[in-house]
Coordinates of C-alpha atoms in Angstrom, one line a residue:
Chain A
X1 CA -0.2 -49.7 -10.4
X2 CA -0.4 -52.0 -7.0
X3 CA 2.1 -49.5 -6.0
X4 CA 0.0 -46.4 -7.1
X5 CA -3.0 -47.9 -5.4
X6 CA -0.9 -48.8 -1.9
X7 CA 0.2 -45.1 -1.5
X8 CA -3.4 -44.0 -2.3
X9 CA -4.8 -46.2 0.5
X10 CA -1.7 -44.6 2.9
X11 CA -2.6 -41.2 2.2
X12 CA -6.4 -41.9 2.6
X13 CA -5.7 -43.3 6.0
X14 CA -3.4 -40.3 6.7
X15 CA -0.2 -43.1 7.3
X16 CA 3.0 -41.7 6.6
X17 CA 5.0 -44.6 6.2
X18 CA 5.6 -43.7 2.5
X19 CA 6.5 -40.1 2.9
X20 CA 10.3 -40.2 2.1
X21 CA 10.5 -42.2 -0.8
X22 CA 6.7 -41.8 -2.6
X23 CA 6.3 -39.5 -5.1
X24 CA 3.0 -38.3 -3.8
X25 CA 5.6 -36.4 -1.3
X26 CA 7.0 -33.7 -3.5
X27 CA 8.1 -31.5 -0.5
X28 CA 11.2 -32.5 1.4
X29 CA 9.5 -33.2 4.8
X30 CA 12.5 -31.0 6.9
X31 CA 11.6 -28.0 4.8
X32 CA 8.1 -28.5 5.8
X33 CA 8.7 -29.0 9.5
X34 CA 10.9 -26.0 9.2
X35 CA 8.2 -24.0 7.6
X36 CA 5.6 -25.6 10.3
X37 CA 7.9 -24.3 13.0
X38 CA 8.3 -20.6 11.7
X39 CA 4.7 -20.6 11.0
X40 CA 3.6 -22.0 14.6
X41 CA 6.4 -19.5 16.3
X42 CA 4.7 -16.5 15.0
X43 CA 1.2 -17.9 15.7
X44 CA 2.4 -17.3 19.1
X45 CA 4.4 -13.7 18.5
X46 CA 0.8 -13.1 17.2
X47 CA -1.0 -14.3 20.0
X48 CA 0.9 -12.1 22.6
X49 CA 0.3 -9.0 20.4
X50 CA -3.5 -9.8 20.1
X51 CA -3.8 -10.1 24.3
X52 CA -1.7 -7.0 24.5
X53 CA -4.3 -5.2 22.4
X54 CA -7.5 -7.0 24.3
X55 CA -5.9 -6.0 27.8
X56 CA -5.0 -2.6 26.6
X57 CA -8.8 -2.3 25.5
X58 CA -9.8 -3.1 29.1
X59 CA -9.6 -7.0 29.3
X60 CA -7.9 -9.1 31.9
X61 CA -5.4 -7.7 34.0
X62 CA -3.1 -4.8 33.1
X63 CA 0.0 -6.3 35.1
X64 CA -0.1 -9.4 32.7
X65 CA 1.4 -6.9 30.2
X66 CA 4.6 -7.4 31.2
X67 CA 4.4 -11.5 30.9
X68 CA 2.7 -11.0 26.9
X69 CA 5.8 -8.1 26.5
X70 CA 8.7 -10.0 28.3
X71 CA 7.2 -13.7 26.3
X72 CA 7.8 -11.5 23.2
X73 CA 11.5 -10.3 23.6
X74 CA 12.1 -13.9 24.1
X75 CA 10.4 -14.8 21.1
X76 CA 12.4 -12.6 19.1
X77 CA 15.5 -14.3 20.1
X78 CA 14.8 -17.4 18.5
X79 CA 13.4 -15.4 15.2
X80 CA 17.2 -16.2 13.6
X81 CA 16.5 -19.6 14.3
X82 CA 13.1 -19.8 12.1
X83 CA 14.8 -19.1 8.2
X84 CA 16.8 -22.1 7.9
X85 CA 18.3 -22.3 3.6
X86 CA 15.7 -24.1 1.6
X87 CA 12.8 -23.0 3.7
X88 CA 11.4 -20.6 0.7
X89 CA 10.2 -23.9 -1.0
X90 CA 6.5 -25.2 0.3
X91 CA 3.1 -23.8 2.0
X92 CA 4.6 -20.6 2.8
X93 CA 4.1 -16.8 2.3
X94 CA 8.1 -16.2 3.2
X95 CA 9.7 -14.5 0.4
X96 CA 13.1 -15.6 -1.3
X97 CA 14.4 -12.4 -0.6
X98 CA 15.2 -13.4 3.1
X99 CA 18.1 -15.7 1.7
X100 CA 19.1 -13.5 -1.1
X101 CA 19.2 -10.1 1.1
X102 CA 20.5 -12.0 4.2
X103 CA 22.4 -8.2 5.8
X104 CA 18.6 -6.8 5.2
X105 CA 16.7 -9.7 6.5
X106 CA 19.2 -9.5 9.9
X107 CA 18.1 -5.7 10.4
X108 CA 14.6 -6.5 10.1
X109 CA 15.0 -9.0 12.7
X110 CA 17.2 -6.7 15.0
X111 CA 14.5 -4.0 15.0
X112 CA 12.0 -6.8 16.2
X113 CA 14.3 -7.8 18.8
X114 CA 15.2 -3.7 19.6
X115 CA 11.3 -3.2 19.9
X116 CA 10.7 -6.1 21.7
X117 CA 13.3 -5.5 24.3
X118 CA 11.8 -2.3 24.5
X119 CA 8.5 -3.0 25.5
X120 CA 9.7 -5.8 27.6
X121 CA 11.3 -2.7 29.7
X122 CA 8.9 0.0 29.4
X123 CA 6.3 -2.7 30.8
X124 CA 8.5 -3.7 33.5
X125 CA 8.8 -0.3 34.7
X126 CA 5.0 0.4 34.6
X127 CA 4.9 3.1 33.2
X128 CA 1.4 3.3 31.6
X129 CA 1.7 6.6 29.2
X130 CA 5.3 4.9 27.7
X131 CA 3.5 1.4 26.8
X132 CA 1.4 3.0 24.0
X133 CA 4.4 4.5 21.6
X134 CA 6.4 1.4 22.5
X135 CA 3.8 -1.0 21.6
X136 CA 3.1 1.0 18.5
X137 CA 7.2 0.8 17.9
X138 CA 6.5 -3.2 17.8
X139 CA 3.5 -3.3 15.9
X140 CA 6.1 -1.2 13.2
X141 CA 8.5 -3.6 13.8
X142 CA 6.2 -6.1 12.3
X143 CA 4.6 -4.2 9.3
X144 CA 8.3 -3.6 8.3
X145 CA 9.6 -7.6 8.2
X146 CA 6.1 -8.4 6.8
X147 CA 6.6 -5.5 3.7
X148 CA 9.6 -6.9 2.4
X149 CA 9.9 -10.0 3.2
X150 CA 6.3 -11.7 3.3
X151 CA 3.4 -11.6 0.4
X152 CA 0.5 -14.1 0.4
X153 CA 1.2 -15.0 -3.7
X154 CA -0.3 -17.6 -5.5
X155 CA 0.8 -21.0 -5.2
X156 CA 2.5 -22.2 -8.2
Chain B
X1 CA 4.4 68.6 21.6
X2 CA 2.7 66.8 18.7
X3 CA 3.9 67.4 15.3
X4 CA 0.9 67.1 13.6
X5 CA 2.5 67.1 9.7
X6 CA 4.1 64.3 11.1
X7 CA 1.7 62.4 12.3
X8 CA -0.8 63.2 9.7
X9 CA 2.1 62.4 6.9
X10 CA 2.2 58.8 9.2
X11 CA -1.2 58.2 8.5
X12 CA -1.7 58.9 4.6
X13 CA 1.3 56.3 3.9
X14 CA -0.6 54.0 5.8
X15 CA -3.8 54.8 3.8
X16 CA -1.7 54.6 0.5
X17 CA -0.2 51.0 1.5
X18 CA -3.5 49.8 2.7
X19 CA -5.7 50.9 -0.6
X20 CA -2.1 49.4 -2.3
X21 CA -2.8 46.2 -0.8
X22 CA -6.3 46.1 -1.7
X23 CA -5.5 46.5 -5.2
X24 CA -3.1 44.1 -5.5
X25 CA -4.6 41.4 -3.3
X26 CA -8.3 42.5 -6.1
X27 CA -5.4 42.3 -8.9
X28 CA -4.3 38.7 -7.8
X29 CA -8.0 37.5 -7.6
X30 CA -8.6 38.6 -11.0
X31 CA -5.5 37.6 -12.6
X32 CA -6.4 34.0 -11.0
X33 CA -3.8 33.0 -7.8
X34 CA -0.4 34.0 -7.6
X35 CA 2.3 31.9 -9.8
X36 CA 4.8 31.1 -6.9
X37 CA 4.0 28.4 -4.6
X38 CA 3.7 29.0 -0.8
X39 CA 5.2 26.5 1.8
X40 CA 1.9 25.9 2.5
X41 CA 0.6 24.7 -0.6
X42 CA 4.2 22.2 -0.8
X43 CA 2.8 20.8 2.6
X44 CA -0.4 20.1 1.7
X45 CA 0.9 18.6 -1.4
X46 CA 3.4 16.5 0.4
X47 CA -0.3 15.2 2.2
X48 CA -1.9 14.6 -1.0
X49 CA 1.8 12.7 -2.1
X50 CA 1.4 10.4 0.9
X51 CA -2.1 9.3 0.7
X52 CA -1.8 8.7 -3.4
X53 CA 1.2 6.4 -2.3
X54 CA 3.3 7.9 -5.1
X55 CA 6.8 7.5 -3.3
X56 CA 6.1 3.1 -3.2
X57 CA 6.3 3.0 -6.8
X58 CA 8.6 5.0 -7.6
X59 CA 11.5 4.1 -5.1
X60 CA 13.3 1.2 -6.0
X61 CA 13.3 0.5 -2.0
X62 CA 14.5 -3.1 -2.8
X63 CA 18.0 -1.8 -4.8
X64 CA 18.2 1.1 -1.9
X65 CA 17.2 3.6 -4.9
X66 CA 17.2 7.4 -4.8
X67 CA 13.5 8.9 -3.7
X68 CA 11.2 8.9 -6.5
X69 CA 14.3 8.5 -8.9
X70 CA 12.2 5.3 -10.2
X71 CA 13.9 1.9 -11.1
X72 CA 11.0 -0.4 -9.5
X73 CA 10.5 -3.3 -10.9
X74 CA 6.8 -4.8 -11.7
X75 CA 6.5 -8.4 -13.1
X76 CA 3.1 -8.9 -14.0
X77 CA 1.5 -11.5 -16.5
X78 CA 1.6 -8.8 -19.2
X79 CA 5.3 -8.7 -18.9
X80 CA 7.9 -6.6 -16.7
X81 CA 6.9 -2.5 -15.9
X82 CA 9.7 0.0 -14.6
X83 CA 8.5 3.3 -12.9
X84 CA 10.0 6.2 -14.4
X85 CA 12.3 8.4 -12.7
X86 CA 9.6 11.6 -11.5
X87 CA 12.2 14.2 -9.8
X88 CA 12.8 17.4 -11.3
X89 CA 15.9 16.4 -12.9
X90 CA 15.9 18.8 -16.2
X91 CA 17.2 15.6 -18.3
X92 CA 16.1 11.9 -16.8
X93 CA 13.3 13.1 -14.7
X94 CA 10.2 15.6 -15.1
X95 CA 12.1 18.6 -14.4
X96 CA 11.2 20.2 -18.2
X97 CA 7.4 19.5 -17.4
X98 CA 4.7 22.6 -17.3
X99 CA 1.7 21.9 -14.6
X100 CA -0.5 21.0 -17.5
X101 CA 1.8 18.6 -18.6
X102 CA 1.3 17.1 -15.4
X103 CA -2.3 17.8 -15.2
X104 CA -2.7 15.8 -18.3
X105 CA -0.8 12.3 -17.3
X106 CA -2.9 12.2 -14.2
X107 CA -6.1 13.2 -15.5
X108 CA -5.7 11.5 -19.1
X109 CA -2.3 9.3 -18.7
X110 CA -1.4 10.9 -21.5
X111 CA 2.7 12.2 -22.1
X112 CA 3.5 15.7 -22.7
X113 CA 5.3 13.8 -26.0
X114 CA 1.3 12.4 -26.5
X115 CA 1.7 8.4 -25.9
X116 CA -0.6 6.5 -23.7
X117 CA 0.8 5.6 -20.2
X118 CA 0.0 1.9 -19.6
X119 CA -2.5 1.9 -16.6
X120 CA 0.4 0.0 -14.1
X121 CA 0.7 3.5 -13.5
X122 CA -3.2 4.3 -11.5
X123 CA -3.9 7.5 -13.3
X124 CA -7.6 5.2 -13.8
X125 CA -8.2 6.3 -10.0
X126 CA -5.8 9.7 -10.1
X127 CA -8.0 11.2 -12.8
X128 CA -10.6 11.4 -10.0
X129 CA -8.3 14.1 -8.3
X130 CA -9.5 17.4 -7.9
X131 CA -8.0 20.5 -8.9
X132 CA -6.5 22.6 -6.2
X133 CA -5.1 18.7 -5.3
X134 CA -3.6 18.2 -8.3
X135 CA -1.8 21.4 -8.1
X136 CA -0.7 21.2 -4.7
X137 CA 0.8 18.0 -5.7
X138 CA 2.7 19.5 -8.6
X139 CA 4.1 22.0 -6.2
X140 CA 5.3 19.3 -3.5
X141 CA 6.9 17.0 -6.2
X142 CA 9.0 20.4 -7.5
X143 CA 10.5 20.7 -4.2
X144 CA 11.7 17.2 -4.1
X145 CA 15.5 16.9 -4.5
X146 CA 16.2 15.9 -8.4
X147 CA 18.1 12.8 -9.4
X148 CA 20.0 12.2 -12.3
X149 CA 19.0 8.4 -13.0
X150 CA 17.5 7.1 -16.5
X151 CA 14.3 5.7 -17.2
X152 CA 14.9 1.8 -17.5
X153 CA 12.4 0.6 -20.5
X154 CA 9.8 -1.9 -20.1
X155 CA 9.8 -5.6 -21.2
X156 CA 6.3 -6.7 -22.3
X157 CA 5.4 -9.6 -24.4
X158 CA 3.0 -8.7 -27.1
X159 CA 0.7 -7.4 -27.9
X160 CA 1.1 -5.7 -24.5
X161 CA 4.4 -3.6 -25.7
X162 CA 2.5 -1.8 -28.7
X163 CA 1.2 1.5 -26.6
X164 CA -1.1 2.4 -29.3
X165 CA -3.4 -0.9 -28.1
X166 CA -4.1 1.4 -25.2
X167 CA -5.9 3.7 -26.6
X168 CA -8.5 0.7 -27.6
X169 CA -7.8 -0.2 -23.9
X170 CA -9.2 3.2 -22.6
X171 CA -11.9 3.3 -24.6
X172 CA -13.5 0.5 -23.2
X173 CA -11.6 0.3 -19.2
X174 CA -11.2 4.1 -18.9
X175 CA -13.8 5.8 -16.9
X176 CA -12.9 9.0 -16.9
X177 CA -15.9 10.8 -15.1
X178 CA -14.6 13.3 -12.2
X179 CA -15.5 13.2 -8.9
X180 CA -18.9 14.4 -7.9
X181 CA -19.7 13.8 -4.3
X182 CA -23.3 12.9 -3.3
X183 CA -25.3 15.3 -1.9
X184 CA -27.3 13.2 0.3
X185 CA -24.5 11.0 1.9
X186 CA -22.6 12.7 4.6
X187 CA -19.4 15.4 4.0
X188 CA -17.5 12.3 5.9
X189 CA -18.5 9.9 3.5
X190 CA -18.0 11.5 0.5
X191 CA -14.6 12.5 1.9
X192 CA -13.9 8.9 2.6
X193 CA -15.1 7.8 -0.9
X194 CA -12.7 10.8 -2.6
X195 CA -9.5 9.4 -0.4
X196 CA -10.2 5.4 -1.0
X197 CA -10.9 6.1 -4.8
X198 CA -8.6 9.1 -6.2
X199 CA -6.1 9.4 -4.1
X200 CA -5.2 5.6 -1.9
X201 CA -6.6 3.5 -5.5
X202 CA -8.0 1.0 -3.2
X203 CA -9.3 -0.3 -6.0
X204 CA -6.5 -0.7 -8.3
X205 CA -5.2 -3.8 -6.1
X206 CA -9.0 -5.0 -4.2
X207 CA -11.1 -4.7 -7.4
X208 CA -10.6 -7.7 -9.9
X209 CA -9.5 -7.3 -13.3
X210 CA -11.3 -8.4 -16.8
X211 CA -8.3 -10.4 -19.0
X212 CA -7.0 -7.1 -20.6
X213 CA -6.6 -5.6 -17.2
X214 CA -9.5 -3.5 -16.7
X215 CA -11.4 -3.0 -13.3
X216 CA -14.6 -5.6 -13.3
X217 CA -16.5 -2.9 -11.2
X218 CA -19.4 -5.2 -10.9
X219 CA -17.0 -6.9 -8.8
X220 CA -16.1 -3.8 -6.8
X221 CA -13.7 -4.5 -3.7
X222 CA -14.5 -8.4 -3.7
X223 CA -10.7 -9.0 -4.2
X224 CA -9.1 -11.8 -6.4
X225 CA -6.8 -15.2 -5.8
X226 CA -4.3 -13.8 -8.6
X227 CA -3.5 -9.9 -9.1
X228 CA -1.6 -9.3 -12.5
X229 CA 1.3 -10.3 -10.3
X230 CA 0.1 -13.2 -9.0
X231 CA -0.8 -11.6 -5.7
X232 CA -4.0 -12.6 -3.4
X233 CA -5.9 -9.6 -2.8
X234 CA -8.8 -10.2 -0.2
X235 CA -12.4 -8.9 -0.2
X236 CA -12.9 -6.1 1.3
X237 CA -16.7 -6.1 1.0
X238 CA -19.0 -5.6 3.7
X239 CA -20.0 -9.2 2.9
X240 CA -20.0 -11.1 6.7
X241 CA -18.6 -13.8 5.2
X242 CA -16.5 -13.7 2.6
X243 CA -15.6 -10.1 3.4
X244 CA -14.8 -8.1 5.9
X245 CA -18.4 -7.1 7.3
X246 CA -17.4 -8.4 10.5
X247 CA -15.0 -6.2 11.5
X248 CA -15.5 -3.7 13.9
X249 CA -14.6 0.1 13.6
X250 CA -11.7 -1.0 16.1
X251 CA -10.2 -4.0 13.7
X252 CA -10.3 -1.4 11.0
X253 CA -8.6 1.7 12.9
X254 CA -5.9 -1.2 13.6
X255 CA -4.8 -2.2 9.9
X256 CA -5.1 1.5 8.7
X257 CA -2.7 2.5 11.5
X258 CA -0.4 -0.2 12.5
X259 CA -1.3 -3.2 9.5
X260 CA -2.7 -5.3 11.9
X261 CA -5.2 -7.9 11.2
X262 CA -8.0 -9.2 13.7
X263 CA -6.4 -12.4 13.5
X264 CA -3.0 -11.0 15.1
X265 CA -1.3 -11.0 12.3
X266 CA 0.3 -8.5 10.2
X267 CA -0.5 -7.8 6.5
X268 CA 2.5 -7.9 4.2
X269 CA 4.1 -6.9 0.7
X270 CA 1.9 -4.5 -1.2
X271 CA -0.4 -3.7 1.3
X272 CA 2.2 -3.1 4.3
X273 CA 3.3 -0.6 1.9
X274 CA 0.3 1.1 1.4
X275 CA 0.1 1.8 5.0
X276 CA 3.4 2.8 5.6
X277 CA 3.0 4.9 2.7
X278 CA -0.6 6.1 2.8
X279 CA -3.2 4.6 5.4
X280 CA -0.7 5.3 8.5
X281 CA -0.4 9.0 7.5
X282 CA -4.2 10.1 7.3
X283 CA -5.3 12.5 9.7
X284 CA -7.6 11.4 12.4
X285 CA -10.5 13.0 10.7
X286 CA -9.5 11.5 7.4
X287 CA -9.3 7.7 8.6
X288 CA -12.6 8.0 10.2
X289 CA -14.0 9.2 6.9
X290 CA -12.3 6.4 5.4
X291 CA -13.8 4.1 8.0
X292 CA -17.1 5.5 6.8
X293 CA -17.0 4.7 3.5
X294 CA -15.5 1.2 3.7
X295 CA -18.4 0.6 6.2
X296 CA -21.0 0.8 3.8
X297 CA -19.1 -0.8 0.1
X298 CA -21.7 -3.2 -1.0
X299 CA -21.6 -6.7 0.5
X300 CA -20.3 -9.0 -2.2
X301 CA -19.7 -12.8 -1.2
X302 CA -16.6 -13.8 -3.1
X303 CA -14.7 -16.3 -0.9
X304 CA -11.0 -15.9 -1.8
X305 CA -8.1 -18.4 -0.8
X306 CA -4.5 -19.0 -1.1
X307 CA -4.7 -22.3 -3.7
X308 CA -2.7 -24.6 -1.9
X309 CA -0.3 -26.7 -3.3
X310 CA -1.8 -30.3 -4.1
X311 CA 0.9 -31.4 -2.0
X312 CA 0.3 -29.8 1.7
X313 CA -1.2 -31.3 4.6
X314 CA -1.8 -29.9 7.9
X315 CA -0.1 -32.7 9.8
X316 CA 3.0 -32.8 11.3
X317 CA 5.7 -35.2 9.2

């Protein structure tokens, strides 16, 4: 009971001094800095996408393309990094199929890194009419990892 | 010199195949059209096949399954669905099928052997398909290459496995009125309303369901925190809220093309496959229609959420 009522006061403060051995914590805190990570990484993959669309559209400066496209090629290199085993278990909308189809999960991520590298070129070189079809080839790149391998399901 | 028997011979066999012509081409229009199917009619069937989203269901994409050979696997709270096998393959596909034996499953989900299909497959939006569609359709899906691969058999927990429950079922969740556009809305609209109801079933996934599985239409396009499989479907409303009322013309061109969200990200499982399927593949003229229509769904405020685990926090450990 005293120790009920203790870990209710630490998790009404927001202390995490009891977070690896109270049962409040179901989730093995590595998984959920691992899924933290993933999340936060493609916040920014995201964010470069959404200023290449707003400069595209006429915002800002169109020789920052090259700094969203080259940030995103480099971004892609760490996406191997981001599925460590065991990260399928918490607050996330990754799918289970990523560690049981591990050969399909690598191509989905090599056509992100193809399309980013891609970009990354084409906006190097400037050339304006090539940046549309390559972006688009990215944006696919996304849709196709986020088909088989994402889905926003109910949490059990 | 001029041989005029010649010439005058020339000019009655092209007066004889002319009139010929005429009578057969008055022959064909009162017969009704000609039984063989033209490329044409195969490509704009192919069209019709991409919009309705067909190939998604019945491509076991996950196992790297034949096209259309069926296989799919659907694990829903009624129990586990497979799609059938619908190439023209004579002995596990459709290949012994007439058109009206088509005609009917789509526009009655009823087999040619007379059983109810369950309504996992949408023929509850497909029935809305017109005519010359629904023909041009049957013509596309006879050109497709057939494959020899047998039906797998559902596994439902009952009641759900007893198919004669679905006649009751259709009674009450089967709307089977056709589509009649509205005269005073525009030809865009009513074009955009005939794509996001027969053919994309929009509503299949974004309208909730009543517990048996039927569409709540008084919910129309508010979305639900559980699908039948447990998916979250958001509400696609013109609600400014809760929906998507905010969203510019722009942020809708964007998802329909590409699956991109205003928020940067990237919409995934079902829905990514509805636009590589379907929404990526309309016309220019057809996605603005589309845009139309969602543009003027009736606002409904129905805020929908992941449920979070009681578990999570924001923080960092």
């Amino acid at each position: 009971m005293r120790r009920l009522f203790l870990s209710a006061c630490a998790v009404a403060l927001g202390l995490s001094i009891f977070s690896t051995n109270s049962d409040a914590y179901a989730q093995d805190p590595a998984t959920e800095t691992a899924i933290k990570y993933r999340q936060s990484v493609m916040k920014a993959v995201g964010g470069n996408m959404g200023a290449m669309v707003g400069i595209m559209k006429g915002a800002g400066d169109k020789a920052n393309l090259a700094a969203h496209a080259g940030a995103m090629a480099d971004l892609s290199k760490i996406a191997p990094t981001l599925f460590p085993a065991g990260s399928d278990f918490g607050e996330t909308t990754a799918l289970p199929v990523i560690w049981e189809k591990p050969a399909d999960f690598s191509a989905a991520i090599k056509k992100f890194q193809d399309a980013a590298d891609n970009l990354a070129s084409v906006a190097q070189s400037g050339d304006m009419a090539a940046f549309g079809p390559a972006f688009k080839g990215l944006g696919e790149s996304c849709k196709n990892c986020h088909e088989n391998f994402r889905e926003k399901k109910e949490k059990k | 010199m001029i041989d005029v028997n010649k010439s005058s011979a020339v000019h009655a066999a092209i007066v004889v195949r002319a009139a010929l012509f005429i009578l057969a081409l008055a022959f064909m229009t009162f017969m009704g059209f000609p039984k063989y199917v033209t490329a044409d009619e195969i490509e704009r069937g192919r069209y019709i096949f991409d919009l309705a989203g067909c190939a998604g269901c019945h491509t076991d994409k996950k196992s790297k399954g034949a096209f259309l050979g069926g296989g799919r696997k659907f694990e829903t709270e009624f129990g586990t669905f497979y799609s059938p096998n619908i190439t023209p393959d004579p002995n596990s596909g459709i290949g012994k099928w007439g058109s009206t034996d088509f005609i009917r499953a789509m526009r009655e989900g009823i087999s040619p052997d007379g059983f109810n299909y369950y309504p996992s497959f949408p023929y509850t939006s497909y029935n809305k398909i017109t005519d010359d569609d629904l023909k041009a359709l049957w013509a596309y899906l006879q050109s497709v290459p057939p494959v020899a691969q047998i039906n797998i058999s559902h596994n439902l927990t009952p009641p759900f496995n007893w198919r004669f429950l679905i006649s009751i079922w259709k009674l009450i969740n089967f709307n089977q009125t056709p589509f009649t556009p509205e005269q005073e809305k525009t030809a865009a609209w009513n074009r955009g309303r005939y794509i996001i109801e027969a053919l994309s079933h929009c509503r299949e996934c974004h309208t909730p369901r009543n517990i048996i599985g039927g569409l709540d239409i008084t919910m129309d396009y508010a979305g639900t925190e559980k699908n039948p499989e447990g998916i979250v479907v958001p509400n696609i409303t013109t609600d400014r809220d809760t929906g998507i009322g905010k969203w510019t013309k722009g942020d809708i061109d964007m998802l329909l093309t590409m699956g991109m969200l205003p928020n940067n990200d990237f919409v995934g499982g079902v829905m990514a496959e509805s636009v590589t399927h379907s929404t990526s593949k309309m016309t220019p003229d057809d996605k603005s229609a589309v845009i139309e229509y969602l543009g003027q769904i009736r606002p409904i405020i129905n805020p929908i959420k992941r449920k979070k685990s009681a578990n999570s926090g924001e923080s960092w450990q």
